[in-house]
Coordinates of C-alpha atoms in Angstrom, one line a residue:
M984 CA 6.5 -24.3 3.0
E985 CA 4.6 -23.3 6.1
N986 CA 6.6 -20.3 7.5
I987 CA 8.8 -17.4 6.5
R988 CA 11.9 -19.0 8.0
E989 CA 11.6 -22.1 5.7
I990 CA 11.2 -19.7 2.7
M991 CA 14.3 -17.8 3.6
E992 CA 16.4 -20.8 4.3
A993 CA 15.4 -22.3 0.9
A994 CA 16.3 -19.0 -0.8
V995 CA 19.7 -19.0 0.9
S996 CA 20.3 -22.6 -0.1
E997 CA 19.5 -21.9 -3.7
Y998 CA 20.6 -18.4 -4.2
G999 CA 23.2 -17.9 -1.5
A1000 CA 25.7 -16.1 -3.8
N1001 CA 23.1 -14.0 -5.5
K1002 CA 22.8 -10.3 -4.5
A1003 CA 19.8 -9.9 -2.1
F1004 CA 20.4 -6.1 -1.9
T1005 CA 22.5 -3.4 -3.4
L1006 CA 23.0 -0.4 -1.1
K1007 CA 24.2 3.0 -2.1
L1008 CA 27.0 4.3 0.2
G1009 CA 27.5 7.7 -1.4
D1010 CA 30.2 9.2 -3.6
G1011 CA 29.5 6.7 -6.3
E1012 CA 30.1 3.7 -4.1
Y1013 CA 27.8 0.7 -3.7
R1014 CA 27.7 -2.4 -1.5
D1015 CA 26.2 -5.7 -2.5
I1016 CA 24.8 -7.9 0.1
S1017 CA 24.5 -11.6 -0.8
Y1018 CA 21.7 -13.8 0.4
S1019 CA 24.1 -15.8 2.6
R1020 CA 25.4 -12.6 4.1
Y1021 CA 21.9 -11.2 4.6
Y1022 CA 20.7 -14.4 6.4
E1023 CA 23.8 -14.4 8.6
E1024 CA 22.9 -10.9 9.7
I1025 CA 19.3 -11.9 10.4
R1026 CA 20.7 -14.7 12.5
C1027 CA 23.0 -12.5 14.5
L1028 CA 20.3 -9.9 15.1
G1029 CA 17.9 -12.6 16.1
E1030 CA 20.3 -14.2 18.5
A1031 CA 20.8 -10.8 20.3
L1032 CA 17.0 -10.3 20.6
L1033 CA 16.5 -13.8 22.0
C1034 CA 19.4 -13.5 24.4
R1035 CA 17.9 -10.2 25.7
G1036 CA 14.7 -12.1 26.5
F1037 CA 12.6 -11.0 23.6
S1038 CA 10.6 -14.1 22.5
N1039 CA 7.0 -14.0 21.5
T1040 CA 7.3 -10.2 21.8
R1041 CA 5.6 -7.6 19.8
I1042 CA 8.1 -5.5 18.0
V1043 CA 7.3 -2.2 16.3
I1044 CA 9.3 -1.1 13.2
I1045 CA 8.8 2.4 11.9
G1046 CA 10.8 4.3 9.3
K1047 CA 11.4 4.6 5.6
N1048 CA 12.1 1.5 3.4
S1049 CA 15.7 0.4 4.0
Y1050 CA 18.0 -2.5 4.4
N1051 CA 17.9 -2.2 8.2
W1052 CA 14.1 -1.9 8.3
Y1053 CA 13.7 -5.3 6.6
L1054 CA 16.6 -6.8 8.6
A1055 CA 14.8 -5.9 11.8
N1056 CA 11.6 -7.3 10.4
M1057 CA 13.1 -10.6 9.3
A1058 CA 15.0 -11.0 12.6
T1059 CA 11.6 -10.5 14.3
L1060 CA 9.7 -13.1 12.3
L1061 CA 12.4 -15.7 12.2
T1062 CA 12.7 -15.7 16.0
D1063 CA 9.0 -16.3 16.4
N1064 CA 8.4 -12.7 17.6
I1065 CA 5.6 -10.6 16.3
T1066 CA 6.2 -7.8 13.8
V1067 CA 4.1 -4.6 14.1
P1068 CA 5.0 -2.4 11.1
L1069 CA 3.8 1.3 11.5
D1070 CA 3.3 4.1 9.0
K1071 CA 6.1 6.7 9.4
E1072 CA 3.6 9.4 8.5
L1073 CA 1.5 8.9 11.6
K1074 CA 0.9 12.0 13.8
H1075 CA 2.3 11.6 17.3
D1076 CA -1.0 10.9 18.9
E1077 CA -1.8 8.2 16.4
F1078 CA 1.7 6.7 16.8
E1079 CA 1.4 6.6 20.6
S1080 CA -2.1 5.1 20.3
S1081 CA -0.8 2.4 18.0
L1082 CA 2.0 1.5 20.5
I1083 CA -0.6 1.2 23.3
R1084 CA -3.2 -0.8 21.3
S1085 CA -0.6 -3.3 20.0
E1086 CA 1.0 -3.7 23.5
A1087 CA 4.4 -3.6 21.8
E1088 CA 7.5 -4.0 24.0
V1089 CA 10.3 -3.3 21.6
I1090 CA 10.7 -0.7 18.8
F1091 CA 13.1 -0.2 16.0
Y1092 CA 13.0 3.3 14.5
D1093 CA 14.4 5.7 12.0
E1094 CA 16.2 9.0 12.9
K1095 CA 13.2 11.1 12.0
E1096 CA 11.0 9.2 14.5
S1097 CA 13.5 9.8 17.4
E1098 CA 11.6 12.6 19.0
S1099 CA 8.2 10.9 18.8
V1100 CA 9.6 7.7 20.2
A1101 CA 11.2 9.4 23.1
K1102 CA 8.0 11.3 23.8
A1103 CA 5.9 8.2 23.7
I1104 CA 8.2 6.3 26.0
S1105 CA 8.4 9.1 28.5
S1106 CA 4.6 9.4 28.7
G1107 CA 4.5 6.1 30.6
K1108 CA 1.4 5.0 28.7
T1109 CA 3.2 2.3 26.6
R1110 CA 4.8 -1.0 27.4
I1111 CA 8.0 -0.3 25.5
K1112 CA 11.0 -1.8 27.3
A1113 CA 13.6 -1.3 24.6
A1114 CA 14.1 1.1 21.7
F1115 CA 16.8 0.4 19.0
P1116 CA 17.7 3.0 16.3
L1117 CA 17.9 1.7 12.8
F1118 CA 20.7 4.2 12.3
K1119 CA 24.2 4.5 13.7
V1120 CA 24.3 6.5 17.0
S1121 CA 27.0 6.8 19.7
D1122 CA 24.9 7.1 22.8
K1123 CA 22.4 4.2 22.3
T1124 CA 22.4 0.6 21.4
D1125 CA 21.5 0.6 17.7
I1126 CA 20.8 -2.2 15.2
Y1127 CA 24.5 -2.3 14.3
D1128 CA 25.5 -2.9 17.9
L1129 CA 22.8 -5.6 18.3
T1130 CA 24.0 -7.4 15.2
V1131 CA 27.6 -7.4 16.5
E1132 CA 26.4 -8.5 19.9
G1133 CA 24.6 -11.4 18.3
R1134 CA 27.7 -12.4 16.3
E1135 CA 29.7 -12.5 19.5
L1136 CA 27.1 -14.6 21.3
I1137 CA 27.1 -17.1 18.5
D1138 CA 30.9 -17.2 18.4
G1139 CA 30.7 -17.9 22.1
G1140 CA 28.4 -21.0 21.6
S1141 CA 24.9 -19.5 22.0
R1142 CA 22.4 -21.2 19.7
K1143 CA 19.0 -19.7 20.7
Y1144 CA 18.2 -18.7 17.2
D1145 CA 19.0 -22.1 15.7
D1146 CA 16.8 -23.7 18.4
V1147 CA 13.6 -21.6 17.6
V1148 CA 10.6 -23.6 16.5
I1149 CA 8.0 -21.5 14.7
N1150 CA 4.3 -22.4 14.9
P1151 CA 3.0 -21.3 11.5
D1152 CA -0.5 -20.8 12.9
D1153 CA 0.4 -18.4 15.7
M1154 CA -0.1 -14.6 15.2
S1155 CA 3.1 -13.2 13.7
F1156 CA 2.0 -9.9 12.1
M1157 CA -0.2 -7.2 13.6
I1158 CA -1.0 -4.7 10.8
F1159 CA -3.1 -1.6 11.3
T1160 CA -5.7 -0.9 8.6
S1161 CA -5.5 2.6 7.1
G1162 CA -8.1 4.2 9.4
T1163 CA -5.7 4.9 12.2
T1164 CA -6.5 5.6 15.9
S1165 CA -9.8 4.3 17.3
Q1166 CA -11.2 3.8 13.8
S1167 CA -8.6 1.3 12.7
K1168 CA -8.6 -2.4 13.1
I1169 CA -5.5 -4.5 13.8
V1170 CA -5.2 -7.4 11.3
M1171 CA -3.7 -10.6 12.8
L1172 CA -1.8 -12.7 10.2
S1173 CA 0.1 -15.9 10.8
Q1174 CA 3.2 -17.1 9.1
R1175 CA 1.1 -19.7 7.3
N1176 CA -1.1 -16.9 5.9
V1177 CA 1.8 -15.0 4.5
A1178 CA 4.0 -18.0 3.5
S1179 CA 1.1 -19.5 1.5
N1180 CA 0.5 -16.2 -0.3
V1181 CA 4.2 -15.9 -1.1
V1182 CA 4.4 -19.5 -2.5
N1183 CA 1.2 -19.2 -4.5
T1184 CA 2.1 -15.8 -5.9
I1185 CA 5.5 -17.0 -7.1
A1186 CA 3.7 -19.9 -8.8
S1187 CA 1.4 -17.4 -10.6
E1188 CA 3.9 -14.8 -11.8
Q1189 CA 7.3 -14.9 -13.7
I1190 CA 9.9 -13.4 -11.3
Y1191 CA 13.4 -14.6 -11.9
D1192 CA 16.6 -14.7 -9.9
T1193 CA 18.2 -12.3 -12.5
D1194 CA 15.6 -9.6 -11.7
V1195 CA 16.4 -6.4 -10.0
N1196 CA 13.4 -5.0 -8.0
I1197 CA 13.2 -1.5 -6.7
S1198 CA 11.4 -1.1 -3.4
L1199 CA 8.7 1.5 -3.7
L1200 CA 5.7 0.3 -1.8
P1201 CA 6.1 1.2 2.0
Y1202 CA 7.0 -1.8 4.1
H1203 CA 4.2 -1.0 6.6
H1204 CA 1.8 -1.7 3.8
T1205 CA 1.0 -5.5 3.6
F1206 CA 1.5 -5.4 -0.2
G1207 CA 5.0 -4.0 0.2
L1208 CA 5.8 -6.3 3.2
T1209 CA 4.8 -9.5 1.5
C1210 CA 6.2 -8.6 -1.9
Q1211 CA 9.6 -8.2 -0.5
I1212 CA 9.5 -11.8 0.8
I1213 CA 8.3 -12.8 -2.7
M1214 CA 11.4 -11.3 -4.2
F1215 CA 13.5 -13.3 -1.7
A1216 CA 11.7 -16.5 -2.6
A1217 CA 12.5 -15.8 -6.3
G1218 CA 16.1 -15.0 -5.7
A1219 CA 15.8 -11.5 -7.1
S1220 CA 17.9 -8.5 -6.0
T1221 CA 16.4 -5.4 -4.3
V1222 CA 17.5 -1.8 -4.5
F1223 CA 16.1 1.3 -2.8
C1224 CA 14.7 4.5 -4.3
D1225 CA 16.2 7.8 -3.4
G1226 CA 12.8 9.5 -3.7
L1227 CA 10.2 9.7 -6.4
K1228 CA 11.8 12.6 -8.2
Y1229 CA 14.9 10.4 -8.6
I1230 CA 13.1 7.3 -9.7
Q1231 CA 14.1 7.5 -13.4
Q1232 CA 17.7 8.0 -12.4
N1233 CA 17.5 5.0 -10.0
F1234 CA 16.1 2.8 -12.7
K1235 CA 19.1 3.6 -14.9
E1236 CA 21.8 3.3 -12.3
Y1237 CA 20.6 -0.1 -10.9
G1238 CA 19.2 -1.6 -14.1
V1239 CA 15.7 -2.2 -12.6
S1240 CA 13.8 -4.9 -14.3
I1241 CA 10.7 -5.3 -12.1
F1242 CA 8.8 -3.4 -9.5
V1243 CA 5.6 -3.5 -7.5
G1244 CA 3.7 -0.3 -7.1
V1245 CA 0.5 1.7 -7.4
P1246 CA -0.9 2.7 -10.8
L1247 CA -0.3 6.4 -10.2
L1248 CA 3.5 5.9 -10.5
I1249 CA 3.4 4.2 -13.9
E1250 CA 0.8 6.7 -15.1
T1251 CA 3.1 9.6 -14.1
M1252 CA 6.0 7.9 -15.9
Y1253 CA 3.8 7.3 -19.0
S1254 CA 2.6 10.9 -19.0
R1255 CA 6.2 12.2 -19.0
I1256 CA 7.0 10.0 -22.1
L1257 CA 4.0 11.4 -23.9
K1258 CA 4.9 15.0 -23.1
K1259 CA 8.5 14.5 -24.2
A1260 CA 7.3 13.0 -27.5
E1261 CA 4.9 15.9 -28.0
K1262 CA 7.6 18.4 -27.2
E1263 CA 9.9 16.8 -29.8
G1264 CA 7.1 16.5 -32.4
L1265 CA 7.0 12.7 -32.2
S1266 CA 3.5 12.1 -30.8
G1267 CA 2.2 10.9 -34.2
R1268 CA 5.1 8.5 -34.7
L1269 CA 4.6 7.1 -31.2
K1270 CA 0.9 6.3 -31.9
T1271 CA 1.7 4.9 -35.3
M1272 CA 4.4 2.6 -34.1
G1273 CA 2.1 1.5 -31.3
K1274 CA -0.4 0.3 -33.8
V1275 CA 2.3 -1.4 -35.8
V1276 CA 3.6 -3.5 -32.9
R1277 CA 0.1 -4.5 -31.9
V1278 CA -0.7 -5.7 -35.4
L1279 CA 2.6 -7.6 -35.6
G1280 CA 2.0 -9.0 -32.1
K1281 CA -1.1 -10.7 -33.4
A1282 CA 1.0 -12.5 -35.9
H1283 CA 3.4 -13.6 -33.0
I1284 CA 6.1 -11.1 -34.2
D1285 CA 7.4 -9.2 -31.2
I1286 CA 9.6 -6.2 -32.0
R1287 CA 8.3 -3.9 -29.3
R1288 CA 11.5 -3.5 -27.3
T1289 CA 13.5 -3.0 -30.5
V1290 CA 11.1 -0.3 -31.9
F1291 CA 10.8 1.5 -28.5
K1292 CA 14.5 1.0 -27.5
G1293 CA 14.9 4.7 -27.0
V1294 CA 11.9 5.0 -24.6
L1295 CA 13.1 2.0 -22.5
E1296 CA 16.7 3.2 -22.3
A1297 CA 15.4 6.4 -20.6
F1298 CA 14.5 4.0 -17.7
G1299 CA 17.7 1.9 -18.0
G1300 CA 16.6 -0.4 -20.7
K1301 CA 15.9 -3.4 -18.4
L1302 CA 12.4 -2.8 -17.2
R1303 CA 10.2 -5.7 -18.3
M1304 CA 7.4 -6.1 -15.8
V1305 CA 5.3 -4.1 -13.3
I1306 CA 2.9 -5.6 -10.8
L1307 CA 0.1 -3.2 -9.8
G1308 CA -2.3 -3.1 -6.9
A1309 CA -4.2 -0.9 -4.3
A1310 CA -6.0 1.1 -7.0
A1311 CA -7.4 0.8 -10.6
A1312 CA -5.1 1.6 -13.5
D1313 CA -5.8 3.6 -16.6
P1314 CA -6.4 1.1 -19.4
E1315 CA -4.7 3.5 -22.0
C1316 CA -1.6 3.7 -19.8
I1317 CA -1.5 -0.1 -19.5
K1318 CA -1.8 -0.5 -23.3
G1319 CA 0.9 2.1 -23.9
W1320 CA 3.5 0.3 -21.6
N1321 CA 2.5 -2.9 -23.3
D1322 CA 3.3 -1.4 -26.7
F1323 CA 6.8 -0.5 -25.3
G1324 CA 7.4 -4.1 -24.3
V1325 CA 6.7 -3.8 -20.6
I1326 CA 4.1 -6.1 -19.1
C1327 CA 1.8 -4.4 -16.6
L1328 CA -0.1 -6.8 -14.4
Q1329 CA -3.0 -5.8 -12.2
G1330 CA -3.8 -7.6 -9.0
Y1331 CA -6.3 -7.4 -6.2
G1332 CA -6.1 -8.1 -2.5
L1333 CA -6.5 -6.8 1.1
T1334 CA -4.5 -6.6 4.2
E1335 CA -6.8 -9.3 5.6
T1336 CA -5.8 -11.7 2.8
S1337 CA -2.0 -11.4 3.2
P1338 CA -2.7 -9.6 0.7
V1339 CA -3.0 -11.1 -2.9
L1340 CA -6.2 -12.7 -3.9
S1341 CA -6.1 -12.4 -7.7
A1342 CA -3.7 -11.3 -10.4
E1343 CA -3.2 -11.2 -14.1
R1344 CA -0.5 -13.4 -15.4
P1345 CA 1.9 -12.5 -18.3
A1346 CA 0.1 -14.9 -20.6
Y1347 CA -3.4 -14.3 -19.1
R1348 CA -4.5 -10.7 -19.1
R1349 CA -7.8 -9.0 -19.7
P1350 CA -8.2 -5.1 -19.8
G1351 CA -10.1 -3.8 -16.8
S1352 CA -9.9 -7.0 -14.8
V1353 CA -7.9 -7.8 -11.7
G1354 CA -7.1 -11.3 -13.1
I1355 CA -8.0 -14.7 -11.9
P1356 CA -7.5 -16.1 -8.4
I1357 CA -3.9 -17.1 -7.6
E1358 CA -3.1 -20.7 -6.8
G1359 CA -4.6 -21.8 -3.4
V1360 CA -7.2 -19.1 -3.4
G1361 CA -11.0 -19.5 -3.9
M1362 CA -13.1 -16.5 -5.0
D1363 CA -16.7 -16.0 -5.7
I1364 CA -19.5 -13.4 -5.9
Y1365 CA -21.9 -13.3 -3.0
E1366 CA -25.6 -12.7 -3.7
P1367 CA -25.1 -11.3 -7.3
D1368 CA -27.7 -9.0 -8.7
E1369 CA -29.3 -9.3 -12.1
N1370 CA -26.1 -7.9 -13.7
G1371 CA -23.9 -10.5 -11.8
I1372 CA -22.6 -7.8 -9.5
G1373 CA -22.3 -8.7 -5.8
E1374 CA -19.8 -8.8 -2.9
I1375 CA -16.5 -10.5 -3.6
I1376 CA -15.7 -13.3 -1.2
A1377 CA -12.6 -15.4 -0.8
R1378 CA -11.1 -18.3 1.1
G1379 CA -7.7 -20.0 1.4
E1380 CA -4.8 -20.3 3.8
N1381 CA -4.0 -16.6 3.3
I1382 CA -7.1 -15.4 5.1
M1383 CA -6.3 -13.6 8.3
L1384 CA -6.7 -15.0 11.8
G1385 CA -9.1 -12.2 12.6
Y1386 CA -9.0 -8.6 14.0
Y1387 CA -7.1 -8.2 17.2
G1388 CA -9.4 -7.6 20.2
N1389 CA -12.4 -7.3 17.9
E1390 CA -14.3 -10.6 17.6
E1391 CA -17.5 -8.9 16.5
A1392 CA -15.8 -7.3 13.5
T1393 CA -14.1 -10.6 12.7
N1394 CA -17.4 -12.4 12.7
E1395 CA -19.0 -9.8 10.5
C1396 CA -16.6 -10.5 7.7
I1397 CA -15.7 -14.2 8.1
Y1398 CA -18.6 -16.6 8.1
D1399 CA -19.8 -19.8 6.3
G1400 CA -16.2 -20.5 5.4
W1401 CA -15.7 -17.3 3.4
F1402 CA -14.1 -13.9 4.0
H1403 CA -16.4 -11.1 2.8
T1404 CA -14.2 -8.4 1.3
G1405 CA -16.7 -5.5 1.4
D1406 CA -15.9 -4.9 -2.3
L1407 CA -18.4 -5.2 -5.1
G1408 CA -17.6 -6.8 -8.4
Y1409 CA -18.4 -9.6 -10.9
K1410 CA -16.6 -12.3 -12.8
D1411 CA -16.8 -13.2 -16.5
K1412 CA -17.4 -16.6 -18.0
D1413 CA -13.6 -17.3 -18.0
G1414 CA -13.2 -16.6 -14.3
Y1415 CA -11.7 -13.1 -14.5
F1416 CA -12.7 -10.8 -11.7
Y1417 CA -13.7 -7.1 -12.1
I1418 CA -14.1 -4.5 -9.3
T1419 CA -17.1 -2.2 -9.7
G1420 CA -17.0 -0.3 -6.4
R1421 CA -16.8 -0.4 -2.6
K1422 CA -19.5 -1.8 -0.5
K1423 CA -18.7 0.6 2.3
N1424 CA -17.7 4.2 2.3
V1425 CA -14.0 4.1 2.2
I1426 CA -12.5 6.5 -0.3
V1427 CA -9.6 4.9 -2.3
L1428 CA -7.3 7.5 -3.7
M1429 CA -5.2 7.1 -6.9
N1430 CA -2.1 6.5 -4.9
G1431 CA -3.7 3.6 -3.2
K1432 CA -4.3 5.3 0.1
N1433 CA -7.6 4.7 1.9
V1434 CA -9.5 7.6 3.5
F1435 CA -12.1 6.6 6.1
P1436 CA -14.9 9.2 6.1
E1437 CA -16.2 8.5 9.6
E1438 CA -12.8 9.2 11.0
I1439 CA -12.7 12.8 9.6
E1440 CA -16.4 13.3 10.4
Q1441 CA -15.6 12.8 14.1
E1442 CA -13.1 15.6 13.9
L1443 CA -15.9 17.9 12.6
N1444 CA -17.9 17.5 15.8
V1445 CA -16.0 20.4 17.3
L1446 CA -17.8 22.9 14.9
P1447 CA -20.5 24.6 17.0
Y1448 CA -22.7 25.4 14.0
K1449 CA -22.6 21.8 12.5
E1450 CA -26.0 20.1 12.2
E1451 CA -24.7 17.2 10.1
A1452 CA -21.8 16.5 7.8
I1453 CA -20.4 13.8 5.4
I1454 CA -17.1 13.2 3.8
V1455 CA -17.2 11.8 0.3
G1456 CA -14.9 11.2 -2.6
I1457 CA -15.8 13.3 -5.6
P1458 CA -14.2 12.5 -9.0
N1459 CA -11.8 15.1 -10.3
A1460 CA -13.0 16.9 -13.4
E1461 CA -9.6 16.2 -15.1
D1462 CA -9.6 12.5 -14.2
E1463 CA -12.6 10.7 -12.9
R1464 CA -10.6 8.0 -11.3
D1465 CA -8.9 10.6 -9.0
L1466 CA -11.2 11.1 -6.1
V1467 CA -11.1 14.4 -4.1
V1468 CA -11.9 14.3 -0.4
T1469 CA -15.0 16.6 -0.1
L1470 CA -17.0 17.8 2.8
K1471 CA -20.7 18.6 2.7
L1472 CA -21.8 20.4 5.8
V1473 CA -25.3 21.3 7.0
Y1474 CA -25.2 24.3 9.3
N1475 CA -27.6 25.8 11.8
P1476 CA -28.7 29.1 10.2
E1477 CA -29.2 30.7 13.7
E1478 CA -25.5 30.5 14.2
F1479 CA -24.9 32.6 11.2
E1480 CA -27.7 35.1 11.4
G1481 CA -27.0 38.2 9.4
K1482 CA -24.1 36.7 7.4
T1483 CA -23.9 36.3 3.7
P1484 CA -23.3 32.9 2.0
E1485 CA -19.8 34.0 1.1
E1486 CA -19.1 34.9 4.7
I1487 CA -20.4 31.6 5.9
N1488 CA -18.3 29.7 3.5
A1489 CA -15.2 31.7 4.6
I1490 CA -15.8 30.8 8.2
V1491 CA -16.3 27.1 7.5
K1492 CA -13.3 26.9 5.3
A1493 CA -11.1 28.6 7.9
D1494 CA -12.3 26.0 10.5
V1495 CA -11.7 23.2 8.1
E1496 CA -8.1 24.3 7.6
K1497 CA -7.6 24.0 11.4
I1498 CA -8.9 20.4 11.2
N1499 CA -6.7 19.6 8.2
D1500 CA -3.6 20.6 10.1
K1501 CA -4.3 17.6 12.4
L1502 CA -4.6 15.2 9.5
P1503 CA -2.0 13.5 7.2
P1504 CA -1.9 15.2 3.8
Y1505 CA -3.8 12.5 2.0
K1506 CA -6.8 12.7 4.4
R1507 CA -7.2 16.5 4.2
I1508 CA -10.4 18.0 3.0
K1509 CA -9.9 19.6 -0.4
R1510 CA -13.4 20.9 -1.2
V1511 CA -16.2 22.3 1.0
Y1512 CA -19.9 22.6 0.3
T1513 CA -22.2 24.3 2.8
T1514 CA -26.0 24.4 3.0
D1515 CA -28.8 24.9 5.6
E1516 CA -31.0 22.3 4.0
P1517 CA -31.1 18.8 5.6
M1518 CA -29.6 15.9 3.7
E1519 CA -31.7 13.0 2.4
K1520 CA -31.9 10.2 4.8
T1521 CA -33.2 6.6 5.1
S1522 CA -36.0 5.5 7.3
T1523 CA -33.4 4.8 10.0
Q1524 CA -32.1 8.4 9.7
K1525 CA -28.9 7.5 8.0
V1526 CA -27.7 9.9 5.3
K1527 CA -28.0 8.6 1.8
R1528 CA -24.4 9.1 0.9
F1529 CA -24.7 8.1 -2.7
V1530 CA -27.6 10.5 -3.3
E1531 CA -25.7 13.4 -1.6
T1532 CA -22.5 12.6 -3.5
Q1533 CA -24.5 12.7 -6.8
K1534 CA -25.9 16.0 -5.8
I1535 CA -22.4 17.4 -5.4
I1536 CA -21.3 16.0 -8.8
D1537 CA -24.3 17.5 -10.5
E1538 CA -23.7 20.8 -8.8
E1539 CA -20.1 20.8 -10.0
K1540 CA -21.1 20.0 -13.6
A1541 CA -23.7 22.7 -13.6
E1542 CA -21.2 25.2 -12.2
K1543 CA -18.7 24.2 -14.9
L1544 CA -21.3 24.7 -17.6
R1545 CA -22.1 28.2 -16.2
R1546 CA -18.5 29.2 -16.4
E1547 CA -18.1 27.9 -19.9
E1548 CA -21.3 29.8 -21.0
A1549 CA -20.0 33.0 -19.3
K1550 CA -16.7 32.7 -21.2
S1551 CA -18.5 32.2 -24.4
E1552 CA -20.6 35.3 -23.9
E1553 CA -17.5 37.3 -23.1
A1554 CA -15.8 36.1 -26.3

């Protein structure tokens, strides 16, 4: 299958009566949407868009994960328009910049984005011609009105939707990388890119038409966007989370059996299980039974879900598989869930690769690895060192068309027939890949969010006393995989003449808080180190980030040791 429309039509043909979605209406009422009904709504909405003249048009979708969000997305893709999914957490300036840079002409938006959308349109800087709410509203044409309009057009004999011919190699997705505004790139993906990734991922994993998937990864994220199509292709049903604090409740009420997410989520869930066991005096038994099921497993006797029935029932009793990406998972947590009878599979990919490159399989797993390449994808290590570590490179039909309006950046990462990921890693003798670090400076947080240091460093240029500054990720003392966004700033001592180090720190931290107010929460600077000593640099006057990062780590360790010694002396 070469395009998303073919995938959806095949899904409807095979799973037409299956539930595609279950929607919560409130007051204990739910509404099931079959695949056939869902596709008919896509068709109606698509007909309305085409009859309004929107063809080969860039259409922005912004808002929380919802049925209407994905309805708008599929109607866009299946009418040969171009989808531009945006992060609902964008500040207004970033949002407006994204509208301008993408040259979008249509926008579907959630209620919370109403003010920002109106402000952007009234500025006169964008190309937006039409804005449709994803929610019911009386004074505007919303997505419900458009769908009814399309139904009436079809009943009247219009067949624009049915006549659409999709070129699988045209740009169909414009996806912004995490470093928004001027620092971000816009990844261009075709329907062939994404369709190939969907088909090949389905061939690699065991997802069934009886599965219930809970939508957790935001749809503006390529992983969330593509994985929803994967669920369609498998005939699975999708439900929506009421919020992370309700996740356990949602698992139980919907009978969730599978989900795709970041490791932080399952680690939080696992931590709660351990704390509950400790509170009830069952920690020892939990560990013992874990050892027992592992021993029996080696003899091909699987009693995990029976032994840990109580644990699983706290999450509805149906959860069987979790697919993880965007960050590294805690091996102990993975082992713990496996003991309970829940398979946790780690994968690896990027926006530029549509996104999946490699993944573990239920029958092929290796602790610490990100699995083996999925069907149709080639991976290798470029210029490995003496330890076999080098840059991970990949090729296949899933590799992006390029960066929109940035041929230079495209040529820097795609050459000699390979996409160069910028990630460092190695592969073992059996072809399993392992990620060892980032080639560039991006800080990858535990929740999968990427923080681009250069973007924040630009904001620091307003500080009059700044000589130089770097943003780095420093491991949290409690969990070394949890990186803390940290600033090291070299100041001009003349600007602070007569002030104590404590006073200088107070001034810098106060200014940093003002800068933080302009940034999304995950990008905010959490720790600040100041000095008047120049940083170490290369011969080309570039700061040696690794060296300076290690200095901060060493300083933190020394400070922790001093505090412990002081406590010991007091005791």
